[in-house]
C-alpha cells in the first residue's frame, strides 16, 4: 500500500508539471463562399446524384462508356490507391485492438548433462544419490502466459485508434479522388482523340482538294491557258498540305497510346483509330450552388478528415505527458522433463497494477505536443486552401465553357462564309475572272476555318469535362462514414454566403 501511495504522489506531481503545457486550439477557419457563380448560371435545384455520379454517360457515346469501364477495372494507379486503403484500414483495426487486453504465451525447455564434477551430494535435478551412480542428464521445462492491459485514463490508446481510423478515411477519399480523376482523364483524352481525328480529316480533305487543283492546272498548262508558275504554285500548296499530315497522325497516335495506358494496357486499341466519331458537346453549363463543392469534391472532404486526424494525433501527444496505468499478470508452469520433480509449487500466478511516470525528458514530449498542434493548424489552413481552389476551378471551368461555346458558334459561321467564298472563287477562276492566287487563298481560308472549327469543338467538349472535374460528384453509398466518436468536435468551419 505504501508503494502505491508513493506512485500516486509521483503521478500527481507529473500531472501538475505536464498540465503547464498550454494547448493552442484557437485557430479558426472562416471560408466565405458566394451564393452563386460569377461566371455561369447557378442551379437552385439539386441535380440528380445518379446523373452526376455517371456524368460521362451524358455524352451518349458507347466508346466512352467502354473506355471508362476498362480503366476502372485495370488501371494500375487505381489499384495502388485501393491497396493503400486496404493497408490503412488494416492498420486502423490493429490500432483499435490495443484497447483490449493482450495475452502472450511462451514456453522453453532445457537439458543439462554432467561431463565432470563431484560424484556425491545433490545433482542438478536435486537427486541425493550418496555414492550411487549420478544421473548424467536432467531436463526442465517452463511455460506461461503474460497478460497486459493499459488503463486508458487520458485517452492515449483511444485517440491513437481514432487517428488511425481517420487515416483510413483519408486513404478512402484519396481513392475516390483517384477514381474520379481517372474517369475525367479518360473522357478528356478520348475527346482529344476525336479532335485530332477531326483535324486530320480536314487535312486529308485539303490534300485531296490541292491534288485535284494541281491536276487541273496541269491540264490547263497543256492546253496553254496556264503557265509553269501556276503549276509550281499549285504544287507548293499541295506539298504544304501533305506536310501537315504527319503532325495530325502523331496527335492521333499519342491519344491512342494514352488511352491504352489509362486502361492498363501497353497496346492501343486500333479500333478507335479506324472508327472516327464526332465530338459530343453537353449543352448545359449550369453549376449547382457553390456550397455543393464542400460535399462533392474529394480533396475538400479529405482535407476535412485530415483536420480531425491531426487533432487526434495532438491528443495522443498530450496524453504521453501523463502517467500510464496498466494491469499485468503472469501465469507460469514449470516441471522436470528428466529426473525428480522440482521442489515447490509447479504453477505460479502473479499480477497487479503498474504505473509509468514521465519525469525528466528534457522537453521531448512537450515539443512533440507543439509539433502536433502546428500540424493541426496546418491542416486547417490546407482545408481553407482546398475550398478556395475548388471555387477557383469551378469559376474557371464555367468561364471556359462560356468562351468556348461562343467561339464555336462564331467559328461555325466563319466556316459557312469561307465555304461560300471558295465556291465563288472557284467559279470565277474557272470562268477566267480571277487568277489562281485568289482561288488558292479562298481554299486556304476555308481549310484554316475548318481546322479552327475542329479545335473549337474539342475545346467546348473538353471544357465540360473540366466543369464536372471541378464540381466533383456527390458521395455515394461507397463513401465511408466518419467515426462515430471523436476526441473533440471538429473545428468550426464557418461558411458564409
XYZ file of C-alpha atoms in Angstrom:
497
model
C 0.000 0.000 0.000
C 2.870 2.375 0.813
C 4.377 1.781 -2.603
C 1.071 2.561 -4.338
C 0.703 5.788 -2.386
C 4.172 6.862 -3.375
C 3.417 6.088 -7.018
C 0.181 8.052 -6.813
C 2.003 11.031 -5.321
C 4.611 10.923 -8.057
C 1.842 10.719 -10.655
C 0.133 13.794 -9.199
C 3.374 15.737 -9.404
C 3.836 14.651 -13.021
C 0.278 15.706 -13.839
C 0.831 19.099 -12.288
C 4.044 19.626 -14.261
C 2.623 18.394 -17.563
C -0.542 20.431 -17.104
C 1.537 23.569 -17.547
C 1.793 22.837 -21.280
C -0.713 25.190 -22.965
C -2.876 23.879 -25.780
C -3.349 26.200 -28.695
C -6.623 25.335 -30.436
C -7.575 28.939 -31.060
C -7.042 28.743 -34.820
C -10.413 29.162 -36.524
C -11.369 28.996 -40.165
C -13.933 31.103 -41.950
C -14.409 30.485 -45.661
C -16.696 32.928 -47.422
C -18.475 31.403 -50.397
C -20.698 33.292 -52.835
C -24.371 32.499 -53.183
C -23.974 31.946 -56.937
C -21.231 31.523 -59.501
C -20.000 34.683 -61.173
C -19.022 33.049 -64.488
C -22.085 30.958 -65.186
C -25.629 30.151 -64.244
C -26.382 28.628 -60.862
C -28.922 25.865 -60.401
C -31.209 26.433 -57.431
C -32.481 22.849 -57.621
C -30.430 19.868 -56.575
C -29.172 17.865 -59.513
C -29.794 14.140 -59.632
C -26.978 12.374 -57.829
C -27.229 9.325 -60.077
C -26.773 11.537 -63.130
C -23.759 13.288 -61.657
C -22.244 10.016 -60.479
C -22.203 8.837 -64.123
C -21.727 12.216 -65.804
C -19.686 10.790 -68.690
C -22.760 8.965 -69.972
C -24.287 12.311 -70.876
C -22.042 12.337 -73.955
C -24.110 9.394 -75.237
C -21.049 7.727 -76.733
C -20.718 3.951 -76.161
C -16.954 4.152 -76.712
C -16.618 6.482 -73.718
C -18.593 4.080 -71.539
C -16.447 1.152 -72.647
C -13.167 3.007 -72.068
C -14.232 4.183 -68.612
C -15.234 0.662 -67.587
C -11.903 -0.717 -68.850
C -9.899 1.923 -66.994
C -11.773 1.375 -63.724
C -11.137 -2.354 -63.980
C -7.445 -2.393 -64.923
C -5.764 0.958 -64.216
C -2.661 0.299 -62.053
C -2.759 3.704 -60.372
C -6.254 2.937 -59.137
C -5.021 -0.437 -57.892
C -2.331 1.359 -55.893
C -4.954 3.567 -54.266
C -7.104 0.529 -53.432
C -4.161 -1.201 -51.741
C -3.415 1.929 -49.731
C -6.985 1.910 -48.485
C -6.723 -1.764 -47.549
C -3.449 -1.133 -45.690
C -4.843 1.914 -43.857
C -7.963 0.054 -42.767
C -5.887 -2.893 -41.558
C -3.650 -0.578 -39.545
C -6.728 1.094 -38.077
C -8.064 -2.278 -36.928
C -4.661 -3.138 -35.497
C -4.528 0.169 -33.631
C -8.052 -0.332 -32.314
C -7.095 -3.750 -30.949
C -4.788 -2.029 -28.459
C -7.852 -1.022 -26.462
C -8.250 -4.658 -25.396
C -6.010 -6.728 -23.115
C -3.161 -8.593 -24.795
C -2.082 -12.119 -23.857
C 1.251 -13.643 -24.919
C 2.370 -17.208 -24.416
C 5.904 -18.538 -24.062
C 7.467 -21.956 -23.426
C 11.015 -23.238 -23.031
C 12.813 -26.482 -22.267
C 16.366 -27.022 -21.002
C 18.529 -30.146 -20.949
C 21.712 -30.313 -18.812
C 24.367 -33.031 -18.958
C 27.165 -33.530 -16.391
C 30.504 -34.067 -18.044
C 32.647 -33.929 -14.865
C 32.399 -32.910 -11.231
C 31.753 -34.358 -7.764
C 30.025 -37.677 -7.508
C 28.475 -37.090 -4.063
C 25.718 -34.809 -2.897
C 22.861 -33.491 -4.967
C 22.900 -33.440 -8.700
C 21.376 -30.682 -10.833
C 17.960 -32.325 -10.617
C 18.001 -32.299 -6.823
C 18.655 -36.048 -6.541
C 20.564 -37.289 -3.447
C 22.487 -40.315 -4.656
C 25.202 -40.623 -1.918
C 27.699 -42.526 -3.881
C 25.264 -44.040 -6.279
C 25.673 -43.521 -9.983
C 24.522 -39.938 -10.550
C 22.147 -39.060 -13.364
C 24.238 -37.606 -16.171
C 21.406 -35.662 -17.861
C 18.490 -33.682 -16.437
C 15.836 -31.539 -18.117
C 13.333 -28.894 -17.067
C 10.553 -27.075 -18.882
C 8.734 -23.807 -18.255
C 5.595 -22.422 -19.880
C 3.398 -19.474 -19.118
C 1.170 -16.618 -20.206
C 1.686 -12.861 -19.868
C -1.338 -10.545 -19.873
C -1.203 -6.754 -20.160
C -3.932 -4.120 -20.312
C -3.391 -0.383 -20.351
C -5.980 1.631 -18.440
C -6.667 4.463 -20.863
C -7.344 7.223 -18.336
C -6.001 10.040 -20.531
C -7.162 8.816 -23.957
C -3.809 7.849 -25.442
C -4.973 4.484 -26.777
C -8.412 5.737 -27.775
C -7.040 8.725 -29.698
C -4.374 6.595 -31.365
C -7.102 4.336 -32.680
C -9.181 7.324 -33.757
C -6.227 8.856 -35.620
C -5.744 5.565 -37.450
C -9.446 5.497 -38.378
C -9.166 8.992 -39.791
C -6.061 7.954 -41.730
C -8.129 5.169 -43.294
C -10.807 7.723 -44.198
C -8.141 9.902 -45.809
C -6.998 6.954 -47.910
C -10.607 6.247 -48.893
C -11.125 9.829 -50.035
C -7.874 9.635 -51.993
C -9.189 6.506 -53.705
C -12.431 8.305 -54.540
C -10.457 11.248 -55.921
C -8.154 8.973 -57.936
C -11.163 7.206 -59.428
C -12.810 10.485 -60.344
C -9.635 11.925 -61.868
C -9.096 8.725 -63.853
C -12.583 8.947 -65.375
C -12.047 12.602 -66.261
C -8.696 11.838 -67.882
C -10.180 9.005 -69.937
C -13.024 11.186 -71.222
C -10.719 14.129 -71.877
C -8.204 12.007 -73.775
C -10.969 10.396 -75.800
C -12.304 13.818 -76.798
C -8.779 14.908 -77.695
C -8.505 11.800 -79.866
C -11.703 12.678 -81.678
C -10.499 16.258 -82.064
C -7.201 15.070 -83.554
C -9.082 12.792 -85.925
C -11.305 15.697 -86.945
C -8.280 17.859 -87.750
C -6.712 15.005 -89.669
C -9.899 14.620 -91.711
C -9.742 18.328 -92.599
C -6.110 17.974 -93.669
C -6.918 14.915 -95.781
C -9.711 16.842 -97.500
C -7.301 19.688 -98.116
C -4.726 17.313 -99.580
C -7.326 15.829 -101.912
C -8.538 19.276 -102.979
C -4.977 20.536 -103.553
C -4.217 17.442 -105.584
C -7.315 17.922 -107.728
C -6.410 21.568 -108.280
C -2.842 20.639 -109.241
C -4.129 18.155 -111.812
C -6.496 20.786 -113.183
C -3.716 23.371 -113.518
C -1.512 20.867 -115.321
C -4.316 20.177 -117.799
C -4.666 23.905 -118.321
C -0.910 24.177 -118.858
C -1.140 21.528 -121.568
C -3.967 23.479 -123.176
C -1.896 26.654 -122.950
C -4.164 28.539 -120.554
C -1.895 28.256 -117.509
C 1.794 28.898 -117.001
C 4.540 26.940 -115.269
C 4.323 29.439 -112.427
C 0.707 28.406 -111.778
C 1.716 24.744 -111.797
C 4.520 25.245 -109.279
C 2.289 27.407 -107.116
C -0.395 24.707 -107.014
C 2.229 22.050 -106.341
C 3.654 24.093 -103.449
C 0.290 24.312 -101.722
C -0.277 20.598 -102.313
C 3.047 19.615 -100.696
C 2.434 22.036 -97.822
C -0.871 20.322 -97.110
C 0.829 16.927 -97.179
C 3.474 18.185 -94.727
C 0.770 18.804 -92.116
C -0.451 15.214 -92.205
C 2.334 13.627 -90.049
C 1.630 16.018 -87.165
C -2.059 15.150 -87.298
C -1.255 11.431 -87.336
C 1.089 11.894 -84.376
C -1.635 13.552 -82.307
C -3.915 10.595 -83.012
C -1.270 8.048 -82.042
C -0.409 9.909 -78.826
C -4.052 9.950 -77.753
C -4.477 6.261 -78.574
C -1.416 5.313 -76.524
C -2.544 7.491 -73.637
C -5.935 5.786 -73.602
C -4.209 2.396 -73.573
C -2.098 3.412 -70.570
C -5.137 4.665 -68.677
C -6.836 1.332 -69.358
C -3.823 -0.583 -68.014
C -2.681 -1.870 -71.400
C 0.532 -1.456 -73.368
C -1.121 -1.871 -76.766
C -3.515 0.805 -78.104
C -6.965 -0.110 -79.323
C -6.726 0.200 -83.098
C -10.496 0.114 -83.422
C -10.559 3.673 -82.113
C -8.243 4.724 -84.933
C -10.406 3.258 -87.689
C -13.823 4.238 -86.338
C -13.958 8.002 -86.076
C -16.956 9.701 -84.488
C -17.948 13.291 -83.990
C -17.412 15.080 -80.689
C -20.423 15.247 -78.418
C -20.982 18.519 -76.592
C -23.123 18.764 -73.482
C -25.450 21.699 -73.909
C -25.894 22.732 -70.281
C -23.388 24.942 -68.486
C -25.334 25.229 -65.246
C -23.487 24.718 -61.995
C -25.038 23.788 -58.638
C -24.813 26.018 -55.599
C -21.243 26.902 -54.591
C -21.634 25.186 -51.215
C -22.028 21.857 -53.012
C -18.285 21.590 -53.600
C -17.789 21.209 -49.843
C -19.614 17.866 -50.031
C -18.774 16.776 -53.571
C -15.051 17.365 -54.010
C -12.974 14.519 -52.620
C -9.950 16.741 -51.987
C -12.025 19.029 -49.739
C -13.534 16.074 -47.881
C -10.036 14.648 -47.472
C -8.739 17.954 -46.076
C -11.627 17.991 -43.607
C -10.798 14.476 -42.383
C -7.114 15.393 -42.043
C -8.096 18.124 -39.568
C -9.737 15.515 -37.334
C -6.775 13.164 -37.768
C -4.298 15.856 -36.721
C -6.462 16.718 -33.719
C -6.430 13.084 -32.580
C -2.654 12.907 -33.035
C -2.267 16.056 -30.926
C -4.375 14.449 -28.196
C -2.155 11.373 -28.307
C 0.925 13.552 -27.885
C -0.673 15.306 -24.914
C -1.644 12.004 -23.328
C 2.016 10.967 -23.463
C 2.716 13.751 -20.962
C 0.689 11.904 -18.326
C 1.404 8.659 -16.469
C 0.368 5.332 -17.911
C -1.532 2.887 -15.741
C -1.554 -0.815 -16.560
C -2.699 -4.122 -15.214
C -0.282 -7.006 -15.756
C -0.298 -10.652 -14.806
C 1.774 -13.792 -15.368
C 0.906 -17.488 -15.181
C 3.917 -19.856 -15.086
C 4.041 -23.652 -15.154
C 7.363 -25.412 -14.503
C 8.379 -29.042 -14.227
C 11.018 -31.668 -14.969
C 11.485 -33.498 -18.209
C 14.090 -35.841 -16.737
C 14.892 -36.602 -13.109
C 12.984 -35.907 -9.939
C 10.333 -33.141 -9.959
C 11.355 -29.671 -8.792
C 10.530 -28.763 -5.236
C 7.728 -26.269 -4.647
C 4.529 -25.391 -6.495
C 4.839 -26.036 -10.261
C 2.134 -23.436 -11.078
C 2.526 -19.771 -10.064
C 0.247 -16.793 -10.727
C 1.419 -13.217 -10.279
C -0.187 -9.909 -11.181
C -1.035 -6.396 -10.127
C -1.146 -2.743 -11.211
C 1.772 -0.887 -12.755
C 2.447 2.763 -13.485
C 4.889 4.519 -15.799
C 5.515 8.173 -14.945
C 7.338 10.595 -17.281
C 9.697 12.585 -15.090
C 12.617 14.115 -16.979
C 12.751 14.005 -20.774
C 14.278 17.459 -21.385
C 11.180 18.769 -23.146
C 10.880 15.937 -25.678
C 7.172 15.222 -25.113
C 6.253 18.887 -24.787
C 7.867 19.653 -28.132
C 6.007 16.775 -29.735
C 2.766 18.333 -28.492
C 3.740 21.683 -30.004
C 4.595 19.985 -33.289
C 1.239 18.194 -33.401
C -0.566 21.438 -32.667
C 1.269 23.101 -35.555
C 0.306 20.226 -37.848
C -3.316 20.682 -36.795
C -3.192 24.373 -37.686
C -1.514 23.432 -40.970
C -4.408 21.080 -41.743
C -6.898 23.873 -41.053
C -5.052 26.153 -43.480
C -4.885 23.336 -46.046
C -8.658 22.884 -45.799
C -9.203 26.564 -46.472
C -6.848 26.405 -49.456
C -8.694 23.367 -50.810
C -12.024 25.191 -50.632
C -10.619 28.239 -52.410
C -9.052 26.056 -55.093
C -12.392 24.330 -55.581
C -14.168 27.652 -56.127
C -11.410 28.743 -58.488
C -11.641 25.544 -60.533
C -15.412 25.837 -60.952
C -15.307 29.520 -61.855
C -12.568 28.955 -64.433
C -14.423 25.949 -65.852
C -17.641 27.939 -66.208
C -15.798 30.835 -67.826
C -14.047 28.423 -70.175
C -17.344 26.839 -71.187
C -18.853 30.220 -71.961
C -15.818 31.288 -74.003
C -15.548 28.016 -75.935
C -19.283 27.953 -76.748
C -19.078 31.482 -78.085
C -16.015 30.614 -80.146
C -17.727 27.507 -81.511
C -20.760 29.467 -82.681
C -18.690 32.146 -84.374
C -16.322 29.653 -85.928
C -19.245 27.733 -87.409
C -20.395 30.975 -89.045
C -16.856 31.565 -90.316
C -16.729 28.135 -91.950
C -20.047 28.729 -93.697
C -18.820 32.066 -95.056
C -15.460 30.621 -96.124
C -17.194 27.777 -97.932
C -19.334 30.199 -99.909
C -16.281 32.324 -100.692
C -14.422 29.286 -102.045
C -17.376 28.323 -104.213
C -17.474 31.829 -105.723
C -13.694 31.949 -106.174
C -13.654 28.565 -107.898
C -16.390 29.570 -110.346
C -14.687 32.869 -111.109
C -11.352 31.126 -111.571
C -12.820 28.590 -113.973
C -14.546 31.410 -115.843
C -11.300 33.345 -116.137
C -12.486 36.246 -113.967
C -9.857 35.755 -111.235
C -6.406 34.244 -111.055
C -5.067 31.163 -109.308
C -3.806 33.199 -106.360
C -7.323 34.258 -105.348
C -8.561 30.704 -105.805
C -5.791 29.264 -103.600
C -6.295 31.917 -100.937
C -10.002 31.181 -100.726
C -9.339 27.483 -100.231
C -6.636 28.202 -97.671
C -9.079 30.348 -95.716
C -11.684 27.575 -95.760
C -9.301 24.842 -94.575
C -7.948 27.040 -91.807
C -11.502 27.867 -90.724
C -12.327 24.149 -90.672
C -9.242 23.432 -88.553
C -10.221 26.193 -86.152
C -13.738 24.756 -86.004
C -12.352 21.326 -85.103
C -10.298 22.948 -82.337
C -13.353 24.832 -81.122
C -15.425 21.654 -80.973
C -12.739 19.877 -78.998
C -12.328 22.833 -76.653
C -16.056 23.053 -75.969
C -16.299 19.336 -75.228
C -13.206 19.290 -73.019
C -14.458 22.341 -71.130
C -17.488 20.344 -69.991
C -15.141 17.679 -68.620
C -13.324 20.413 -66.739
C -16.572 21.557 -65.139
C -17.512 18.080 -63.922
C -13.976 17.577 -62.656
C -14.100 20.889 -60.783
C -17.502 20.181 -59.213
C -16.771 16.625 -58.125
C -19.527 14.123 -57.554
C -21.904 13.653 -54.632
C -20.609 10.968 -52.236
C -22.333 7.709 -52.995
C -23.047 4.712 -50.782
C -19.435 3.550 -51.192
C -18.126 6.585 -49.324
C -17.040 5.542 -45.806
C -18.723 7.167 -42.842
C -16.826 9.185 -40.291
C -16.022 7.592 -36.933
C -18.933 7.718 -34.529
C -16.796 9.002 -31.672
C -14.220 11.738 -31.641
C -11.875 13.122 -29.004
C -13.461 16.512 -29.520
C -15.693 18.132 -32.135
C -14.111 19.027 -35.456
C -13.005 22.651 -35.715
C -15.789 25.063 -36.561
C -15.846 25.708 -40.307
C -17.976 28.778 -40.920
C -19.294 29.013 -44.453
C -20.843 32.399 -45.135
C -22.970 33.117 -48.183
